[in-house]
Amino acid sequence: MLTCALLVAPLIAGVSGCAGSPDPLSAKPYDAADQISFSGDGDGRKADPDKPLEVTAKGDDSRITDVTATDAAGRYVRGELAEDGKHWRSTVPLAAGAHYTLKVSTEDSNGAPGRRTVDFSTSSARRLLKVTFGPKAGEYGVGQPITAKLSRPVKDPSARAVIERALKVDSRPAVEGVWHWVDSRNLHYRPQEYWPAHATITAHSNLKGIRIGGGLYGGDAKSLRLTTGDRLEALTDSGTHQMTVKRNGVPIRTIPITTGMPGFDTRNGIKVVLAKESAVRMTGASIGLGAGSYDLMVYWAARVTKSGEYVHAAPWSTGSQGYANVSHGCTGMSTANAEWFFNTVRLGDIVQVVNSNGEDMAPFSNGYGDWNMAWADWRKGSAVSGGGQSDATTADSARLRPQV
């Protein structure tokens, strides 16, 4: 028993000896405030979001081992640490008017760990870009594009790409869609085909506080929610003088019509119902005819172009409806059929004209002609999907007043 005790005693002494030399890595991190500096330090001023965030180790006796920077939502700011551990720099822009938490880990020449945690904010942007989505919230037809109007013009392709990536459109059921830059202040969004019937579509912006370029930052934007109803399409055949109205692909009524006479031919192409007016005054003088040509109150009018094309009641031409084209560009029908059409369609429903001798419907300048552009060409107008393009020049200034 005495021999065993003598053997155990040195082992106990050995353990005690190890406890007297602690591992520096197991020690509680010391306050490294004096060993590092970062670009947001000084006089309580806010950090400049136009400049990268930089963290530097002071002196020769310490180095940085890890840096994490997160915003108020917990999203990380990417960055790069130099090989010698003396410098860290953010590689993505900071948001303007945002709050961040910076955590820096260090070690000294003996390997002891240090830590510094700093909360800081960035200064607010001086130039803001605001976004307004359209149309107004509500139920629309399957042809209604989503629009985004910018408060300032943006022409730089890289800046356009930043904006486009931040403007989100989602639908249930899901469909692929793309933004198209109509000009430097207006974008339209549509899927390859019409929206699904009875879909829910939401548009929102993630642009707030994001640096766009040239000292411009994203501002506020109110989100938008739309729904679609049945898929309603009106096919207007100027050759046969008939309109066929379909609901979800099934014909529900065929209507005798008259469209534009020679010299006032109705535009061919896909149009979208822009407005519904139970009564509208139409005059010949508004389209360049003599003052005494006509001056009429027209009823049950669904507008399909900015320049004044309507689908409306035309009781004065019932003898020609189904047989000849005698209007000044509008699609005319009996009062009973016009009232039915007026009460059946909603804004965003499709009206397509075929076999007219008129010009083609412009994509953007005369209402929503978006669907007349091939999908491949539509994608070319995206700064992300197609590389962007210059401002659209699809002028369509003729006949800027209602015509019967």
Short mmCIF file of C-alpha atoms in Angstrom, two decimals:
data_model
loop_
_atom_site.label_atom_id
_atom_site.label_comp_id
_atom_site.label_asym_id
_atom_site.label_seq_id
_atom_site.Cartn_x
_atom_site.Cartn_y
_atom_site.Cartn_z
CA MET A 1 0.00 0.00 0.00
CA LEU A 2 2.87 2.43 0.76
CA THR A 3 4.47 1.69 -2.62
CA CYS A 4 1.24 2.46 -4.45
CA ALA A 5 0.88 5.80 -2.66
CA LEU A 6 4.38 6.84 -3.67
CA LEU A 7 3.60 6.08 -7.29
CA VAL A 8 0.36 8.12 -7.35
CA ALA A 9 1.82 11.24 -5.74
CA PRO A 10 4.03 12.26 -8.70
CA LEU A 11 1.04 11.94 -11.06
CA ILE A 12 -1.00 14.33 -8.93
CA ALA A 13 1.87 16.75 -8.80
CA GLY A 14 2.13 16.58 -12.59
CA VAL A 15 -1.52 17.52 -13.04
CA SER A 16 -1.11 20.48 -10.70
CA GLY A 17 1.87 21.65 -12.73
CA CYS A 18 -0.20 21.77 -16.01
CA ALA A 19 -2.96 23.84 -14.38
CA GLY A 20 -0.40 26.53 -13.60
CA SER A 21 0.21 27.24 -17.40
CA PRO A 22 -3.26 27.94 -18.96
CA ASP A 23 -3.88 27.67 -22.74
CA PRO A 24 -4.26 31.23 -24.10
CA LEU A 25 -6.97 30.06 -26.53
CA SER A 26 -9.18 29.00 -23.61
CA ALA A 27 -9.08 32.44 -21.96
CA LYS A 28 -11.99 34.86 -22.07
CA PRO A 29 -11.52 37.27 -25.03
CA TYR A 30 -10.12 40.60 -23.95
CA ASP A 31 -11.48 43.98 -25.12
CA ALA A 32 -9.70 44.70 -28.40
CA ALA A 33 -10.98 48.29 -28.71
CA ASP A 34 -7.44 49.68 -28.61
CA GLN A 35 -6.13 47.26 -31.19
CA ILE A 36 -8.47 47.93 -34.12
CA SER A 37 -10.09 50.84 -35.90
CA PHE A 38 -12.88 50.93 -38.46
CA SER A 39 -14.03 53.47 -41.00
CA GLY A 40 -17.15 54.40 -39.02
CA ASP A 41 -15.17 55.63 -35.98
CA GLY A 42 -14.96 59.23 -34.94
CA ASP A 43 -17.02 62.07 -33.49
CA GLY A 44 -20.29 60.16 -33.51
CA ARG A 45 -20.64 60.69 -37.25
CA LYS A 46 -22.53 58.17 -39.33
CA ALA A 47 -20.68 56.00 -41.81
CA ASP A 48 -20.73 57.01 -45.47
CA PRO A 49 -22.65 54.37 -47.45
CA ASP A 50 -20.81 55.44 -50.61
CA LYS A 51 -17.57 54.09 -49.14
CA PRO A 52 -16.67 50.49 -48.20
CA LEU A 53 -16.54 49.50 -44.55
CA GLU A 54 -12.90 48.96 -43.50
CA VAL A 55 -11.43 47.42 -40.34
CA THR A 56 -7.69 47.78 -39.56
CA ALA A 57 -5.48 46.16 -36.91
CA LYS A 58 -3.22 48.66 -35.09
CA GLY A 59 0.45 48.02 -34.45
CA ASP A 60 2.51 44.91 -35.01
CA ASP A 61 1.35 42.85 -32.02
CA SER A 62 -2.19 41.98 -33.15
CA ARG A 63 -4.05 40.72 -36.16
CA ILE A 64 -7.68 40.25 -37.20
CA THR A 65 -8.95 36.68 -37.30
CA ASP A 66 -12.62 37.17 -38.17
CA VAL A 67 -15.11 39.92 -39.03
CA THR A 68 -18.91 39.76 -39.27
CA ALA A 69 -21.12 42.72 -40.16
CA THR A 70 -24.91 42.38 -40.19
CA ASP A 71 -27.78 44.77 -40.76
CA ALA A 72 -30.86 45.13 -38.55
CA ALA A 73 -32.52 42.21 -40.35
CA GLY A 74 -29.55 39.91 -39.71
CA ARG A 75 -28.28 39.93 -43.30
CA TYR A 76 -24.51 39.61 -43.64
CA VAL A 77 -22.23 42.10 -45.38
CA ARG A 78 -19.70 40.25 -47.51
CA GLY A 79 -16.04 41.23 -47.20
CA GLU A 80 -12.41 40.16 -47.63
CA LEU A 81 -9.70 39.73 -44.98
CA ALA A 82 -6.08 40.33 -45.97
CA GLU A 83 -3.73 37.36 -45.70
CA ASP A 84 -1.66 39.05 -42.98
CA GLY A 85 -4.79 39.73 -40.91
CA LYS A 86 -4.15 43.46 -40.82
CA HIS A 87 -7.08 44.68 -42.89
CA TRP A 88 -10.69 43.73 -43.73
CA ARG A 89 -12.84 45.48 -46.35
CA SER A 90 -16.50 45.06 -47.34
CA THR A 91 -17.06 43.96 -50.95
CA VAL A 92 -20.75 44.94 -51.28
CA PRO A 93 -22.32 48.40 -50.85
CA LEU A 94 -23.81 49.39 -47.51
CA ALA A 95 -27.39 50.61 -47.45
CA ALA A 96 -28.13 54.26 -46.74
CA GLY A 97 -29.95 55.14 -43.52
CA ALA A 98 -29.39 51.65 -42.11
CA HIS A 99 -28.14 50.22 -38.79
CA TYR A 100 -25.32 47.65 -38.62
CA THR A 101 -23.56 45.54 -35.99
CA LEU A 102 -19.84 44.89 -36.49
CA LYS A 103 -18.09 42.06 -34.61
CA VAL A 104 -14.30 41.78 -34.89
CA SER A 105 -12.18 38.94 -33.49
CA THR A 106 -8.42 39.41 -32.98
CA GLU A 107 -5.40 37.74 -31.41
CA ASP A 108 -2.25 39.23 -29.95
CA SER A 109 1.37 38.08 -30.35
CA ASN A 110 0.83 35.40 -27.68
CA GLY A 111 -2.28 34.03 -29.40
CA ALA A 112 -4.70 35.42 -26.83
CA PRO A 113 -8.13 36.18 -28.37
CA GLY A 114 -9.67 39.65 -28.41
CA ARG A 115 -13.11 40.87 -29.38
CA ARG A 116 -14.74 44.17 -30.23
CA THR A 117 -18.43 44.71 -31.02
CA VAL A 118 -19.63 48.02 -32.47
CA ASP A 119 -23.06 49.26 -33.49
CA PHE A 120 -23.12 51.98 -36.12
CA SER A 121 -25.45 53.58 -38.66
CA THR A 122 -24.99 54.89 -42.18
CA SER A 123 -26.01 58.37 -43.24
CA SER A 124 -29.24 58.90 -45.16
CA ALA A 125 -29.15 59.20 -48.91
CA ARG A 126 -29.22 62.67 -50.38
CA ARG A 127 -30.80 61.61 -53.70
CA LEU A 128 -33.61 59.07 -53.56
CA LEU A 129 -35.28 57.11 -56.34
CA LYS A 130 -38.92 56.35 -55.55
CA VAL A 131 -40.99 53.74 -57.35
CA THR A 132 -44.74 53.79 -57.98
CA PHE A 133 -46.37 50.56 -59.08
CA GLY A 134 -49.46 50.45 -61.27
CA PRO A 135 -52.29 50.04 -61.91
CA LYS A 136 -54.34 50.60 -58.76
CA ALA A 137 -55.07 47.53 -56.62
CA GLY A 138 -58.12 45.55 -57.71
CA GLU A 139 -59.36 42.87 -60.09
CA TYR A 140 -58.29 43.03 -63.74
CA GLY A 141 -58.32 41.04 -66.91
CA VAL A 142 -55.51 38.66 -67.81
CA GLY A 143 -53.94 41.20 -70.19
CA GLN A 144 -53.11 43.84 -67.57
CA PRO A 145 -49.36 44.57 -67.38
CA ILE A 146 -47.70 45.64 -64.12
CA THR A 147 -46.03 49.05 -64.39
CA ALA A 148 -43.30 50.75 -62.37
CA LYS A 149 -42.76 54.50 -62.65
CA LEU A 150 -39.47 55.96 -61.36
CA SER A 151 -39.18 59.40 -59.80
CA ARG A 152 -35.93 60.05 -61.70
CA PRO A 153 -34.64 58.95 -65.11
CA VAL A 154 -32.11 56.11 -65.09
CA LYS A 155 -30.10 55.37 -68.22
CA ASP A 156 -26.96 53.59 -67.00
CA PRO A 157 -27.26 49.83 -67.72
CA SER A 158 -25.65 48.79 -64.42
CA ALA A 159 -27.97 51.07 -62.44
CA ARG A 160 -30.96 49.69 -64.33
CA ALA A 161 -29.89 46.19 -63.40
CA VAL A 162 -29.77 47.12 -59.70
CA ILE A 163 -33.28 48.54 -59.90
CA GLU A 164 -34.70 45.65 -61.87
CA ARG A 165 -33.34 43.04 -59.50
CA ALA A 166 -34.98 44.85 -56.59
CA LEU A 167 -38.45 45.10 -58.18
CA LYS A 168 -40.21 41.83 -57.45
CA VAL A 169 -43.40 40.47 -59.01
CA ASP A 170 -44.89 37.20 -57.78
CA SER A 171 -48.03 35.40 -58.84
CA ARG A 172 -50.09 32.46 -57.69
CA PRO A 173 -50.12 30.30 -59.74
CA ALA A 174 -46.51 31.08 -60.57
CA VAL A 175 -45.56 32.18 -64.10
CA GLU A 176 -42.31 33.47 -65.57
CA GLY A 177 -42.26 37.18 -66.29
CA VAL A 178 -39.72 39.89 -67.13
CA TRP A 179 -39.44 43.66 -66.71
CA HIS A 180 -39.07 45.70 -69.90
CA TRP A 181 -37.66 49.25 -69.88
CA VAL A 182 -40.11 51.35 -71.87
CA ASP A 183 -37.95 54.43 -71.34
CA SER A 184 -35.65 55.83 -68.66
CA ARG A 185 -38.48 56.25 -66.12
CA ASN A 186 -41.01 53.53 -66.94
CA LEU A 187 -40.93 49.74 -66.80
CA HIS A 188 -43.62 47.21 -67.71
CA TYR A 189 -43.78 43.63 -66.45
CA ARG A 190 -45.61 40.77 -68.18
CA PRO A 191 -45.33 37.00 -68.53
CA GLN A 192 -44.73 35.29 -71.86
CA GLU A 193 -48.44 34.54 -72.21
CA TYR A 194 -51.40 36.26 -70.57
CA TRP A 195 -51.72 35.99 -66.79
CA PRO A 196 -53.57 32.91 -65.58
CA ALA A 197 -57.25 33.34 -64.80
CA HIS A 198 -58.02 33.87 -61.10
CA ALA A 199 -54.41 34.61 -60.23
CA THR A 200 -53.09 36.74 -57.38
CA ILE A 201 -50.25 39.05 -58.39
CA THR A 202 -48.10 41.08 -55.99
CA ALA A 203 -45.42 43.65 -56.76
CA HIS A 204 -43.01 45.10 -54.20
CA SER A 205 -39.63 46.80 -54.06
CA ASN A 206 -36.49 45.81 -52.12
CA LEU A 207 -34.77 48.99 -53.27
CA LYS A 208 -35.02 51.10 -50.11
CA GLY A 209 -31.57 52.19 -48.94
CA ILE A 210 -29.79 50.35 -51.75
CA ARG A 211 -27.09 52.22 -53.64
CA ILE A 212 -28.05 52.46 -57.30
CA GLY A 213 -25.09 54.48 -58.53
CA GLY A 214 -24.00 58.06 -59.01
CA GLY A 215 -25.04 59.01 -55.47
CA LEU A 216 -28.58 57.73 -56.07
CA TYR A 217 -30.27 55.42 -53.55
CA GLY A 218 -33.55 53.55 -53.49
CA GLY A 219 -36.45 55.14 -51.66
CA ASP A 220 -39.86 54.03 -50.47
CA ALA A 221 -42.33 52.11 -52.63
CA LYS A 222 -45.84 51.01 -51.76
CA SER A 223 -46.49 47.37 -52.63
CA LEU A 224 -49.29 46.38 -55.03
CA ARG A 225 -51.72 43.46 -55.09
CA LEU A 226 -53.89 42.53 -58.08
CA THR A 227 -56.15 39.64 -58.92
CA THR A 228 -57.38 38.43 -62.30
CA GLY A 229 -60.83 37.20 -63.16
CA ASP A 230 -61.90 34.91 -65.98
CA ARG A 231 -59.85 35.00 -69.17
CA LEU A 232 -62.03 37.19 -71.37
CA GLU A 233 -61.00 37.82 -74.98
CA ALA A 234 -62.85 39.70 -77.72
CA LEU A 235 -61.70 38.86 -81.25
CA THR A 236 -62.71 41.64 -83.64
CA ASP A 237 -62.58 40.57 -87.29
CA SER A 238 -62.80 43.62 -89.53
CA GLY A 239 -63.00 41.35 -92.59
CA THR A 240 -66.09 39.43 -91.50
CA HIS A 241 -67.53 42.34 -89.43
CA GLN A 242 -68.03 40.07 -86.43
CA MET A 243 -66.74 40.10 -82.85
CA THR A 244 -66.45 36.82 -80.99
CA VAL A 245 -66.24 37.07 -77.20
CA LYS A 246 -64.69 34.13 -75.34
CA ARG A 247 -64.62 33.35 -71.64
CA ASN A 248 -61.87 30.93 -70.64
CA GLY A 249 -61.57 29.84 -74.26
CA VAL A 250 -65.28 29.16 -74.79
CA PRO A 251 -67.27 31.48 -77.15
CA ILE A 252 -70.12 33.14 -75.26
CA ARG A 253 -71.42 35.64 -77.84
CA THR A 254 -70.92 36.66 -81.47
CA ILE A 255 -71.74 40.30 -82.22
CA PRO A 256 -72.24 42.02 -85.60
CA ILE A 257 -69.91 45.04 -85.73
CA THR A 258 -68.55 47.81 -87.91
CA THR A 259 -64.97 49.07 -87.71
CA GLY A 260 -62.99 51.86 -89.36
CA MET A 261 -63.72 52.90 -92.92
CA PRO A 262 -60.87 53.47 -95.42
CA GLY A 263 -58.73 56.35 -94.19
CA PHE A 264 -59.83 55.71 -90.60
CA ASP A 265 -58.99 52.02 -90.42
CA THR A 266 -58.99 50.44 -86.97
CA ARG A 267 -55.58 49.39 -85.70
CA ASN A 268 -54.70 45.73 -85.93
CA GLY A 269 -53.30 43.92 -82.93
CA ILE A 270 -53.87 43.12 -79.29
CA LYS A 271 -55.26 45.90 -77.12
CA VAL A 272 -56.26 46.00 -73.46
CA VAL A 273 -59.35 47.68 -72.04
CA LEU A 274 -58.09 50.93 -70.47
CA ALA A 275 -61.31 52.48 -69.18
CA LYS A 276 -65.09 52.16 -69.19
CA GLU A 277 -67.27 55.22 -69.75
CA SER A 278 -71.04 54.88 -69.74
CA ALA A 279 -71.23 58.08 -71.80
CA VAL A 280 -68.59 60.03 -73.72
CA ARG A 281 -68.81 62.96 -76.13
CA MET A 282 -67.23 62.33 -79.54
CA THR A 283 -66.75 65.03 -82.18
CA GLY A 284 -65.43 65.05 -85.71
CA ALA A 285 -63.45 68.20 -84.99
CA SER A 286 -61.30 66.28 -82.48
CA ILE A 287 -59.92 64.11 -85.29
CA GLY A 288 -59.49 66.86 -87.86
CA LEU A 289 -62.88 66.74 -89.59
CA GLY A 290 -65.06 69.75 -90.14
CA ALA A 291 -66.77 71.30 -87.14
CA GLY A 292 -70.17 70.22 -88.41
CA SER A 293 -69.24 66.61 -89.24
CA TYR A 294 -70.57 65.03 -86.05
CA ASP A 295 -71.01 65.80 -82.37
CA LEU A 296 -72.48 62.87 -80.45
CA MET A 297 -72.98 61.51 -76.95
CA VAL A 298 -71.90 57.88 -77.22
CA TYR A 299 -72.98 55.27 -74.68
CA TRP A 300 -71.56 52.04 -73.25
CA ALA A 301 -68.00 52.88 -74.34
CA ALA A 302 -64.99 50.69 -73.46
CA ARG A 303 -61.74 52.47 -74.33
CA VAL A 304 -58.88 50.45 -75.80
CA THR A 305 -56.34 53.10 -76.94
CA LYS A 306 -55.19 56.47 -75.65
CA SER A 307 -55.79 57.93 -79.10
CA GLY A 308 -59.52 57.35 -78.82
CA GLU A 309 -60.51 53.91 -80.08
CA TYR A 310 -63.52 52.53 -78.23
CA VAL A 311 -65.91 49.62 -78.40
CA HIS A 312 -69.29 51.35 -78.07
CA ALA A 313 -72.95 51.58 -78.98
CA ALA A 314 -73.54 52.91 -82.51
CA PRO A 315 -77.31 52.84 -83.16
CA TRP A 316 -76.85 55.06 -86.25
CA SER A 317 -74.93 52.29 -88.08
CA THR A 318 -76.96 49.17 -87.26
CA GLY A 319 -77.72 48.71 -90.97
CA SER A 320 -73.99 48.32 -91.68
CA GLN A 321 -73.08 46.24 -88.65
CA GLY A 322 -72.14 42.76 -89.80
CA TYR A 323 -71.76 43.95 -93.42
CA ALA A 324 -69.48 46.99 -93.82
CA ASN A 325 -66.91 49.17 -92.07
CA VAL A 326 -68.27 52.71 -91.73
CA SER A 327 -66.81 54.09 -88.46
CA HIS A 328 -63.97 56.55 -87.89
CA GLY A 329 -61.85 53.91 -86.16
CA CYS A 330 -63.99 52.65 -83.29
CA THR A 331 -65.78 49.31 -83.11
CA GLY A 332 -69.52 49.98 -83.23
CA MET A 333 -72.42 47.67 -82.36
CA SER A 334 -76.06 47.83 -81.35
CA THR A 335 -76.96 49.48 -78.07
CA ALA A 336 -78.06 46.17 -76.53
CA ASN A 337 -74.82 44.42 -77.51
CA ALA A 338 -72.71 47.38 -76.37
CA GLU A 339 -74.40 47.42 -72.96
CA TRP A 340 -73.79 43.68 -72.62
CA PHE A 341 -70.13 44.08 -73.63
CA PHE A 342 -69.68 47.04 -71.26
CA ASN A 343 -71.09 45.06 -68.33
CA THR A 344 -69.11 41.90 -69.21
CA VAL A 345 -65.55 43.21 -69.65
CA ARG A 346 -63.26 44.64 -66.99
CA LEU A 347 -60.12 46.73 -67.24
CA GLY A 348 -57.25 44.60 -68.48
CA ASP A 349 -59.39 42.33 -70.68
CA ILE A 350 -58.17 41.59 -74.20
CA VAL A 351 -59.57 43.09 -77.42
CA GLN A 352 -57.76 41.82 -80.52
CA VAL A 353 -58.38 43.24 -84.00
CA VAL A 354 -57.54 41.23 -87.13
CA ASN A 355 -57.99 41.70 -90.89
CA SER A 356 -58.13 45.47 -90.77
CA ASN A 357 -56.24 47.64 -93.24
CA GLY A 358 -55.08 49.83 -90.36
CA GLU A 359 -51.60 50.15 -88.93
CA ASP A 360 -50.37 47.87 -86.15
CA MET A 361 -50.98 48.70 -82.51
CA ALA A 362 -47.85 50.28 -80.96
CA PRO A 363 -46.44 48.43 -77.93
CA PHE A 364 -46.34 51.33 -75.46
CA SER A 365 -47.27 54.81 -76.65
CA ASN A 366 -51.01 54.30 -77.24
CA GLY A 367 -52.17 52.22 -74.30
CA TYR A 368 -51.19 48.69 -73.37
CA GLY A 369 -49.95 47.17 -76.60
CA ASP A 370 -47.37 45.12 -74.70
CA TRP A 371 -48.65 41.79 -76.01
CA ASN A 372 -47.85 42.73 -79.61
CA MET A 373 -44.14 42.37 -78.89
CA ALA A 374 -42.60 38.93 -79.35
CA TRP A 375 -41.29 37.38 -76.14
CA ALA A 376 -37.68 37.32 -77.38
CA ASP A 377 -37.87 41.05 -78.14
CA TRP A 378 -39.56 41.72 -74.80
CA ARG A 379 -36.69 40.09 -72.94
CA LYS A 380 -34.19 42.29 -74.81
CA GLY A 381 -35.73 45.25 -73.02
CA SER A 382 -34.61 43.86 -69.66
CA ALA A 383 -31.37 45.08 -68.09
CA VAL A 384 -30.99 41.66 -66.47
CA SER A 385 -32.43 39.13 -68.93
CA GLY A 386 -31.64 40.84 -72.19
CA GLY A 387 -28.90 43.37 -71.55
CA GLY A 388 -31.07 46.48 -71.62
CA GLN A 389 -31.90 48.86 -74.43
CA SER A 390 -32.21 52.55 -75.12
CA ASP A 391 -35.44 54.45 -74.64
CA ALA A 392 -38.37 53.26 -76.74
CA THR A 393 -39.26 55.39 -79.74
CA THR A 394 -42.63 53.94 -80.65
CA ALA A 395 -44.38 57.23 -81.25
CA ASP A 396 -48.03 56.98 -82.17
CA SER A 397 -49.40 60.51 -82.14
CA ALA A 398 -52.13 60.26 -84.75
CA ARG A 399 -55.81 60.55 -83.85
CA LEU A 400 -55.43 61.64 -80.24
CA ARG A 401 -59.17 62.13 -79.68
CA PRO A 402 -62.18 59.80 -79.50
CA GLN A 403 -63.49 58.79 -82.90
CA VAL A 404 -66.74 57.00 -83.70
#
